[in-house]
PDB file of C-alpha atoms in Angstrom:
ATOM      1  CA  LYS A  20     123.997  85.464 105.187  1.00 87.00           C
ATOM      2  CA  MET A  21     121.518  84.570 107.887  1.00 88.00           C
ATOM      3  CA  HIS A  22     118.064  83.083 107.352  1.00 90.00           C
ATOM      4  CA  CYS A  23     115.069  82.952 109.724  1.00 90.00           C
ATOM      5  CA  SER A  24     111.902  80.957 108.905  1.00 91.00           C
ATOM      6  CA  PHE A  25     108.572  81.511 110.644  1.00 91.00           C
ATOM      7  CA  VAL A  26     106.215  78.533 110.755  1.00 85.00           C
ATOM      8  CA  PRO A  27     102.664  79.017 112.048  1.00 88.00           C
ATOM      9  CA  ASP A  28     101.159  76.623 114.587  1.00 84.00           C
ATOM     10  CA  SER A  29      98.218  76.631 117.008  1.00 82.00           C
ATOM     11  CA  ASP A  30      99.733  79.500 119.052  1.00 81.00           C
ATOM     12  CA  LEU A  31     101.747  81.434 116.470  1.00 88.00           C
ATOM     13  CA  LYS A  32     100.134  82.737 113.305  1.00 92.00           C
ATOM     14  CA  VAL A  33     103.010  84.357 111.407  1.00 95.00           C
ATOM     15  CA  ASP A  34     104.448  82.585 108.361  1.00 96.00           C
ATOM     16  CA  GLY A  35     107.366  83.755 106.239  1.00 96.00           C
ATOM     17  CA  ARG A  36     111.068  84.455 106.091  1.00 94.00           C
ATOM     18  CA  VAL A  37     113.692  87.017 107.050  1.00 92.00           C
ATOM     19  CA  LEU A  38     117.026  87.135 105.258  1.00 92.00           C
ATOM     20  CA  VAL A  39     120.002  89.193 106.439  1.00 87.00           C
ATOM     21  CA  GLN A  40     123.034  89.607 104.240  1.00 87.00           C
ATOM     22  CA  ARG A  41     126.243  91.546 104.571  1.00 83.00           C
ATOM     23  CA  LYS A  42     127.018  93.820 101.623  1.00 83.00           C
ATOM     24  CA  SER A  43     130.334  95.472 100.833  1.00 80.00           C
ATOM     25  CA  THR A  44     130.202  99.224 100.304  1.00 79.00           C
ATOM     26  CA  THR A  45     132.812 101.891  99.672  1.00 81.00           C
ATOM     27  CA  ASP A  46     132.555 102.745 103.404  1.00 76.00           C
ATOM     28  CA  GLY A  47     132.948  99.164 104.662  1.00 75.00           C
ATOM     29  CA  PHE A  48     129.901  96.942 105.196  1.00 80.00           C
ATOM     30  CA  LYS A  49     126.140  97.227 105.539  1.00 82.00           C
ATOM     31  CA  PHE A  50     123.528  94.643 106.437  1.00 83.00           C
ATOM     32  CA  GLU A  51     120.496  94.356 104.204  1.00 86.00           C
ATOM     33  CA  VAL A  52     117.416  92.916 105.930  1.00 87.00           C
ATOM     34  CA  ARG A  53     114.558  91.544 103.816  1.00 92.00           C
ATOM     35  CA  ALA A  54     111.349  90.065 105.164  1.00 93.00           C
ATOM     36  CA  LYS A  55     108.282  88.565 103.545  1.00 96.00           C
ATOM     37  CA  LEU A  56     105.577  87.681 106.083  1.00 96.00           C
ATOM     38  CA  SER A  57     101.913  86.713 106.311  1.00 97.00           C
ATOM     39  CA  GLY A  58      99.497  86.056 109.175  1.00 96.00           C
ATOM     40  CA  LEU A  59      99.868  89.558 110.626  1.00 96.00           C
ATOM     41  CA  SER A  60      96.991  91.703 111.875  1.00 95.00           C
ATOM     42  CA  ALA A  61      95.754  93.747 108.908  1.00 96.00           C
ATOM     43  CA  ASP A  62      96.767  97.415 108.638  1.00 97.00           C
ATOM     44  CA  LYS A  63      98.696  97.223 111.893  1.00 97.00           C
ATOM     45  CA  GLU A  64     102.270  97.990 112.892  1.00 95.00           C
ATOM     46  CA  HIS A  65     104.052  95.085 114.607  1.00 95.00           C
ATOM     47  CA  ALA A  66     107.247  95.151 116.682  1.00 90.00           C
ATOM     48  CA  ILE A  67     109.934  92.870 115.255  1.00 88.00           C
ATOM     49  CA  HIS A  68     113.220  92.269 117.049  1.00 84.00           C
ATOM     50  CA  PHE A  69     115.958  89.806 117.892  1.00 82.00           C
ATOM     51  CA  THR A  70     115.932  88.241 121.330  1.00 80.00           C
ATOM     52  CA  GLU A  71     118.468  87.043 123.837  1.00 76.00           C
ATOM     53  CA  PHE A  72     117.850  83.299 123.334  1.00 73.00           C
ATOM     54  CA  GLY A  73     117.056  81.090 120.351  1.00 70.00           C
ATOM     55  CA  ASP A  74     114.852  78.577 122.199  1.00 68.00           C
ATOM     56  CA  ILE A  75     111.490  78.345 120.427  1.00 67.00           C
ATOM     57  CA  ALA A  76     110.629  74.777 121.502  1.00 67.00           C
ATOM     58  CA  ASP A  77     107.576  75.854 123.540  1.00 64.00           C
ATOM     59  CA  GLY A  78     105.911  78.019 120.875  1.00 58.00           C
ATOM     60  CA  ALA A  79     104.420  81.277 122.118  1.00 54.00           C
ATOM     61  CA  ALA A  80     104.913  80.239 125.754  1.00 55.00           C
ATOM     62  CA  GLY A  81     108.683  79.683 125.417  1.00 61.00           C
ATOM     63  CA  ASN A  82     111.293  81.927 126.992  1.00 62.00           C
ATOM     64  CA  VAL A  83     113.231  83.850 124.341  1.00 66.00           C
ATOM     65  CA  GLY A  84     114.554  86.355 126.872  1.00 66.00           C
ATOM     66  CA  ALA A  85     114.858  90.082 126.442  1.00 66.00           C
ATOM     67  CA  ALA A  86     115.222  92.005 123.200  1.00 68.00           C
ATOM     68  CA  VAL A  87     118.818  92.223 121.978  1.00 65.00           C
ATOM     69  CA  PRO A  88     119.742  95.902 122.246  1.00 60.00           C
ATOM     70  CA  ALA A  89     120.275  97.946 119.093  1.00 48.00           C
ATOM     71  CA  ALA A  90     123.833  98.470 120.262  1.00 37.00           C
ATOM     72  CA  SER A  91     124.624  94.792 119.717  1.00 57.00           C
ATOM     73  CA  ALA A  92     127.626  94.184 117.509  1.00 48.00           C
ATOM     74  CA  ALA A  93     125.506  93.640 114.368  1.00 56.00           C
ATOM     75  CA  ASN A  94     123.474  96.862 114.877  1.00 59.00           C
ATOM     76  CA  LEU A  95     120.231  95.311 113.525  1.00 68.00           C
ATOM     77  CA  ASP A  96     117.551  97.532 115.037  1.00 71.00           C
ATOM     78  CA  ILE A  97     114.525  96.672 112.884  1.00 75.00           C
ATOM     79  CA  LYS A  98     111.843  97.997 115.318  1.00 81.00           C
ATOM     80  CA  THR A  99     108.535  97.621 113.403  1.00 90.00           C
ATOM     81  CA  ILE A 100     106.945  96.217 110.274  1.00 93.00           C
ATOM     82  CA  LEU A 101     103.628  97.428 108.824  1.00 96.00           C
ATOM     83  CA  ALA A 102     101.077  94.872 107.634  1.00 97.00           C
ATOM     84  CA  SER A 103      98.893  95.576 104.609  1.00 97.00           C
ATOM     85  CA  SER A 104      95.113  95.139 104.498  1.00 98.00           C
ATOM     86  CA  ASP A 105      95.516  91.401 103.778  1.00 98.00           C
ATOM     87  CA  GLY A 106      97.848  90.809 106.767  1.00 97.00           C
ATOM     88  CA  THR A 107     101.027  90.498 104.696  1.00 97.00           C
ATOM     89  CA  ALA A 108     104.180  92.577 104.863  1.00 96.00           C
ATOM     90  CA  GLU A 109     107.365  93.026 102.908  1.00 95.00           C
ATOM     91  CA  TYR A 110     110.348  94.802 104.381  1.00 90.00           C
ATOM     92  CA  LYS A 111     113.713  95.887 103.014  1.00 91.00           C
ATOM     93  CA  GLN A 112     116.148  98.052 104.933  1.00 86.00           C
ATOM     94  CA  GLU A 113     119.906  98.576 105.159  1.00 83.00           C
ATOM     95  CA  PHE A 114     121.729  99.076 108.447  1.00 80.00           C
ATOM     96  CA  ALA A 115     125.261 100.171 109.261  1.00 77.00           C
ATOM     97  CA  ALA A 116     127.051  96.889 109.914  1.00 68.00           C
ATOM     98  CA  GLY A 117     128.581  97.651 113.285  1.00 65.00           C
ATOM     99  CA  ASP A 118     131.466  95.169 113.511  1.00 65.00           C
ATOM    100  CA  GLY A 119     130.513  93.630 110.152  1.00 64.00           C
ATOM    101  CA  GLN A 120     129.688  90.251 111.699  1.00 71.00           C
ATOM    102  CA  LEU A 121     126.365  88.487 112.260  1.00 74.00           C
ATOM    103  CA  SER A 122     127.725  86.380 115.119  1.00 73.00           C
ATOM    104  CA  SER A 123     125.893  88.442 117.769  1.00 71.00           C
ATOM    105  CA  VAL A 124     122.479  87.406 116.379  1.00 74.00           C
ATOM    106  CA  VAL A 125     123.037  84.009 114.694  1.00 79.00           C
ATOM    107  CA  GLY A 126     121.310  81.371 116.821  1.00 79.00           C
ATOM    108  CA  LYS A 127     119.042  83.922 118.479  1.00 80.00           C
ATOM    109  CA  ALA A 128     115.298  84.139 117.898  1.00 82.00           C
ATOM    110  CA  ILE A 129     113.556  86.883 115.991  1.00 86.00           C
ATOM    111  CA  VAL A 130     110.021  87.596 117.180  1.00 87.00           C
ATOM    112  CA  ILE A 131     107.034  89.491 115.882  1.00 91.00           C
ATOM    113  CA  ARG A 132     104.660  91.089 118.375  1.00 91.00           C
ATOM    114  CA  GLU A 133     100.910  91.696 118.172  1.00 94.00           C
ATOM    115  CA  SER A 134     101.437  95.472 118.232  1.00 94.00           C
ATOM    116  CA  SER A 135     104.284  97.985 117.992  1.00 91.00           C
ATOM    117  CA  ASP A 136     104.846  97.545 121.748  1.00 89.00           C
ATOM    118  CA  THR A 137     107.765  95.170 122.435  1.00 84.00           C
ATOM    119  CA  GLY A 138     105.869  93.952 125.508  1.00 85.00           C
ATOM    120  CA  SER A 139     102.818  92.819 123.514  1.00 89.00           C
ATOM    121  CA  ALA A 140     102.065  89.155 122.802  1.00 89.00           C
ATOM    122  CA  ILE A 141     104.387  87.200 120.521  1.00 89.00           C
ATOM    123  CA  ILE A 142     102.567  86.129 117.337  1.00 92.00           C
ATOM    124  CA  GLY A 143     105.576  84.740 115.465  1.00 91.00           C
ATOM    125  CA  ARG A 144     109.068  83.510 116.243  1.00 88.00           C
ATOM    126  CA  ALA A 145     111.939  81.925 114.400  1.00 87.00           C
ATOM    127  CA  VAL A 146     115.516  80.929 115.147  1.00 82.00           C
ATOM    128  CA  CYS A 147     118.078  82.440 112.808  1.00 85.00           C
ATOM    129  CA  GLY A 148     121.067  80.590 111.439  1.00 86.00           C
ATOM    130  CA  HIS A 149     123.753  80.842 108.791  1.00 87.00           C
ATOM    131  CA  SER A 150     122.468  80.202 105.286  1.00 86.00           C
ATOM    132  CA  SER A 151     123.922  79.313 101.925  1.00 84.00           C
ATOM    133  CA  PRO A 152     125.551  82.187 100.035  1.00 82.00           C
ATOM    134  CA  ASP A 153     123.027  81.404  97.275  1.00 85.00           C
ATOM    135  CA  THR A 154     119.942  81.991  99.460  1.00 85.00           C
ATOM    136  CA  LYS A 155     117.654  84.725  98.088  1.00 84.00           C
ATOM    137  CA  LEU A 156     114.391  86.358  99.138  1.00 84.00           C
ATOM    138  CA  ALA A 157     112.595  88.164  96.340  1.00 79.00           C
ATOM    139  CA  LEU A 158     110.267  90.992  97.294  1.00 73.00           C
TER     140      LEU A 158
END
């Protein structure tokens, strides 16, 4: 499992968590991605993606690098998340697991953008790391 925690500050307004877990299936493995977020712009679609680097020390001004391509080994191509009228969002999706490993995204940042455009301003970021097998995120 991999866990990412968003913490709002003066520059970044998103709060919440993303949990990625590998699940065994009859065809091999899948990754299940769950997210529970707040602080989003109401009724708006936001880009959400993994980035090249996991450095979030400088808040919104920090360099997280380019988006990790969907063809990365983990195949986690989340794309967008839709906020409700109160600026919250819940997300649950399964992805083909690629090589079945999370190593290509552990230690990277996951960012949320102001709009569905991956070039729009970053409004939330978190570094993702391995988590306890007991970690859960109820939706």
